Coordinates of C-alpha atoms in Angstrom, one line a residue:
Chain W
X1328 CA 1.1 -9.6 17.0
X1329 CA -0.2 -12.5 15.1
X1330 CA -2.4 -12.4 11.9
X1331 CA -5.7 -12.4 13.5
X1332 CA -4.9 -9.3 15.4
X1333 CA -3.8 -7.4 12.4
X1334 CA -7.0 -8.4 10.4
X1335 CA -9.1 -7.5 13.4
X1336 CA -7.3 -3.9 13.7
X1337 CA -8.0 -3.4 10.0
X1338 CA -11.7 -4.8 9.8
X1339 CA -12.4 -2.5 12.8
X1340 CA -11.2 0.7 11.3
X1341 CA -12.5 0.3 7.6
X1342 CA -16.0 -0.2 6.6
X1343 CA -17.0 -3.5 5.5
X1344 CA -13.5 -4.5 5.1
X1345 CA -12.3 -8.1 4.6
X1346 CA -9.0 -8.4 5.8
X1347 CA -6.8 -11.8 4.7
X1348 CA -3.6 -11.8 6.7
X1349 CA -0.7 -14.4 5.9
X1350 CA 3.0 -14.9 6.6
X1351 CA 4.5 -15.2 3.2
X1352 CA 8.0 -16.2 4.6
X1353 CA 7.8 -18.6 7.6
X1354 CA 4.4 -19.5 9.6
X1355 CA 6.2 -18.5 12.6
X1356 CA 7.3 -15.2 11.4
X1357 CA 5.3 -12.5 13.1
X1358 CA 7.4 -9.6 11.6
X1359 CA 6.4 -9.9 7.8
X1360 CA 2.8 -10.3 6.7
X1361 CA 0.9 -10.4 3.3
X1362 CA -2.4 -8.4 3.9
X1363 CA -4.9 -8.5 1.3
X1364 CA -7.9 -6.1 2.0
X1365 CA -11.1 -6.0 0.1
X1366 CA -13.5 -2.8 1.0
X1367 CA -15.8 -0.3 -0.7
X1368 CA -14.1 2.5 0.9
X1369 CA -11.3 2.0 -1.6
X1370 CA -13.6 3.1 -4.4
X1371 CA -12.4 6.4 -6.2
X1372 CA -9.2 6.5 -4.1
X1373 CA -5.8 6.4 -5.5
X1374 CA -3.4 3.4 -4.5
X1375 CA -1.3 5.8 -2.3
X1376 CA -4.4 6.7 -0.4
X1377 CA -6.0 3.2 -0.3
X1378 CA -2.7 2.1 1.2
X1379 CA -2.9 4.9 3.7
X1380 CA -6.1 3.9 5.1
X1381 CA -4.7 0.4 6.0
X1382 CA -1.5 2.0 7.3
X1383 CA -3.6 4.4 9.3
X1384 CA -5.7 1.3 11.0
X1385 CA -2.4 -0.3 11.8
X1386 CA -0.9 2.9 13.3
X1387 CA 2.2 2.6 15.3
X1388 CA 2.2 -1.3 14.9
X1389 CA 3.7 -0.9 11.6
X1390 CA 6.9 0.6 12.6
X1391 CA 7.0 -0.9 16.1
X1392 CA 6.2 -4.7 16.3
X1393 CA 5.5 -5.4 12.6
X1394 CA 8.6 -5.2 10.4
X1395 CA 6.6 -5.0 7.3
X1396 CA 3.2 -5.7 5.3
X1397 CA 2.9 -6.8 1.9
X1398 CA -0.1 -5.0 1.0
X1399 CA -2.8 -5.4 -1.6
X1400 CA -5.8 -3.1 -1.6
X1401 CA -9.1 -4.1 -3.8
X1402 CA -12.4 -2.7 -4.1
X1403 CA -15.1 -5.4 -4.0
X1404 CA -15.4 -5.0 -7.9
X1405 CA -11.8 -5.7 -8.4
X1406 CA -11.6 -8.5 -6.1
X1407 CA -14.2 -10.6 -8.2
Chain M
X206 CA 34.2 26.9 25.8
X207 CA 33.5 24.1 27.9
X208 CA 34.1 20.3 27.6
X209 CA 31.1 19.6 24.8
X210 CA 32.1 22.6 22.4
X211 CA 34.0 20.6 20.0
X212 CA 31.1 18.5 19.2
X213 CA 28.9 21.5 19.0
X214 CA 31.2 23.2 16.7
X215 CA 31.1 20.3 14.3
X216 CA 27.2 20.3 14.3
X217 CA 27.6 24.2 13.1
X218 CA 30.0 23.2 10.6
X219 CA 27.8 20.7 8.9
X220 CA 24.9 23.0 9.0
X221 CA 26.6 25.7 7.4
X222 CA 28.1 23.6 4.5
X223 CA 25.0 22.0 4.0
X224 CA 27.1 18.6 3.6
X225 CA 26.7 15.3 5.1
X226 CA 28.0 14.9 8.7
X227 CA 31.3 13.7 9.2
X228 CA 29.8 10.7 11.2
X229 CA 26.6 9.9 9.6
X230 CA 25.5 8.0 12.7
X231 CA 25.4 11.0 14.5
X232 CA 22.9 13.0 12.3
X233 CA 20.7 15.1 14.6
X234 CA 16.7 15.0 13.8
X235 CA 17.1 18.7 12.6
X236 CA 19.8 17.7 10.0
X237 CA 17.6 14.7 8.8
X238 CA 14.7 17.1 8.5
X239 CA 16.6 19.4 6.4
X240 CA 18.1 16.7 4.3
X241 CA 14.9 15.2 3.5
X242 CA 13.2 18.5 2.6
X243 CA 16.1 19.3 0.3
X244 CA 16.6 15.9 -1.4
X245 CA 13.1 15.8 -2.2
X246 CA 13.0 19.0 -3.5
X247 CA 16.1 18.8 -5.6
X248 CA 15.7 15.5 -7.2
X249 CA 13.0 14.2 -9.9
X250 CA 13.0 10.6 -8.3
X251 CA 14.3 9.8 -4.8
X252 CA 14.1 6.7 -3.2
X253 CA 14.5 6.6 0.8
X254 CA 15.8 3.0 1.6
X255 CA 17.4 0.7 4.0
X256 CA 21.1 0.4 2.9
X257 CA 22.6 1.7 -0.3
X258 CA 22.3 1.1 -4.1
X259 CA 25.3 -1.5 -3.8
X260 CA 24.0 -3.1 -0.5
X261 CA 20.2 -2.8 0.0
X262 CA 19.8 -4.1 3.7
X263 CA 16.0 -4.9 3.3
X264 CA 14.2 -6.9 0.8
X265 CA 11.5 -4.3 0.1
X266 CA 14.0 -1.6 -0.3
X267 CA 15.8 -3.8 -2.9
X268 CA 12.8 -4.6 -4.4
X269 CA 11.5 -1.1 -4.7
X270 CA 15.1 -0.1 -6.1
X271 CA 14.9 -2.7 -8.8
X272 CA 11.4 -1.5 -9.9
X273 CA 12.7 2.1 -10.2
X274 CA 15.8 1.1 -11.9
X275 CA 13.9 -0.6 -14.8
X276 CA 13.0 2.8 -16.0
X277 CA 15.4 5.3 -14.6
X278 CA 19.0 5.4 -14.1
X279 CA 19.4 8.8 -12.3
X280 CA 17.5 7.6 -8.9
X281 CA 18.9 9.5 -5.7
X282 CA 19.0 7.1 -3.0
X283 CA 19.0 7.8 0.8
X284 CA 20.1 5.4 3.5
X285 CA 17.8 5.9 6.2
X286 CA 19.7 3.3 8.7
X287 CA 21.9 6.4 9.6
X288 CA 19.2 7.7 11.9
X289 CA 16.1 5.7 11.3
X290 CA 13.7 7.0 13.7
X291 CA 14.6 10.6 12.6
X292 CA 14.1 9.7 9.1
X293 CA 10.8 8.0 9.8
X294 CA 9.6 11.3 11.5
X295 CA 10.8 13.4 8.6
X296 CA 9.1 11.4 6.1
X297 CA 6.0 11.0 7.8
X298 CA 5.9 14.9 7.3
X299 CA 6.1 14.3 3.7
X300 CA 4.0 11.3 3.0
X301 CA 1.9 10.4 6.1
X302 CA 3.7 7.2 6.7
X303 CA 6.7 5.9 8.6
X304 CA 7.3 2.8 6.7
X305 CA 10.5 2.4 4.6
X306 CA 11.0 2.6 1.4
X307 CA 9.3 5.3 0.2
X308 CA 9.6 6.7 -3.5
X309 CA 9.2 10.5 -4.3
X310 CA 8.7 11.8 -7.8
X311 CA 8.8 15.5 -8.4
X312 CA 8.3 16.1 -4.8
X313 CA 5.1 13.9 -4.8
X314 CA 5.1 10.8 -2.7
X315 CA 4.2 7.7 -5.0
X316 CA 4.4 4.7 -2.7
X317 CA 6.3 1.9 -1.0
X318 CA 7.5 -1.4 -2.9
X319 CA 3.9 -2.6 -3.0
X320 CA 2.6 0.4 -4.6
X321 CA 5.6 0.4 -7.1
X322 CA 4.8 -3.3 -7.8
X323 CA 1.1 -2.7 -8.6
X324 CA 1.9 0.4 -10.8
X325 CA 4.4 -1.8 -12.6
X326 CA 1.9 -4.6 -13.1
X327 CA -0.5 -2.2 -14.4
X328 CA 2.0 -0.7 -16.9
X329 CA 1.6 2.6 -15.3
X330 CA 5.1 2.9 -13.5
X331 CA 7.2 4.2 -16.5
X332 CA 4.7 7.0 -16.9
X333 CA 4.7 7.8 -13.0
X334 CA 8.5 8.1 -12.9
X335 CA 8.4 10.3 -15.8
X336 CA 10.3 8.2 -18.6

């Protein structure tokens, strides 16, 4: 699974989400991603719930073909 | 008493004593579920991690442990590598997610390593872990 596929899953699942996916360790590392997601859907949600929304979007990929994501969730206001 | 009975006997003995199995790699899914439920209930701060306190086996588990240890020295850790898939399933029932590490405070899921880090940056982690 590459960065674009990860970003696509998130953007499809979350309203108006912008996902930026990078590989913090090694450019060819397809197991560890840094994921930054900005979406208005996070407004008023706790950090745990914000992360849960992204985890749900990735579903089983998160324990099967991705070892880990370093996740940052931001509302549009926080992202500015 | 058939040829499989000794193993069956060991399983029953573990369940009765409530202790750890003699051979951790043979923890059954039922035992894992039971252990996860009781360890979350019986401890203020619990970290489910890959590896143990002395030898974390994953950078994210190591980071979560270090963040928690800044604020508490009585963290109960559970090594999920004994039965990773069973732990993922048992934890999912508590937190809604299967990723490791997972931190619980007073029975409530508070996050994996990213959320701990974010809480720490916001200066909210100390309060969250209760000290």
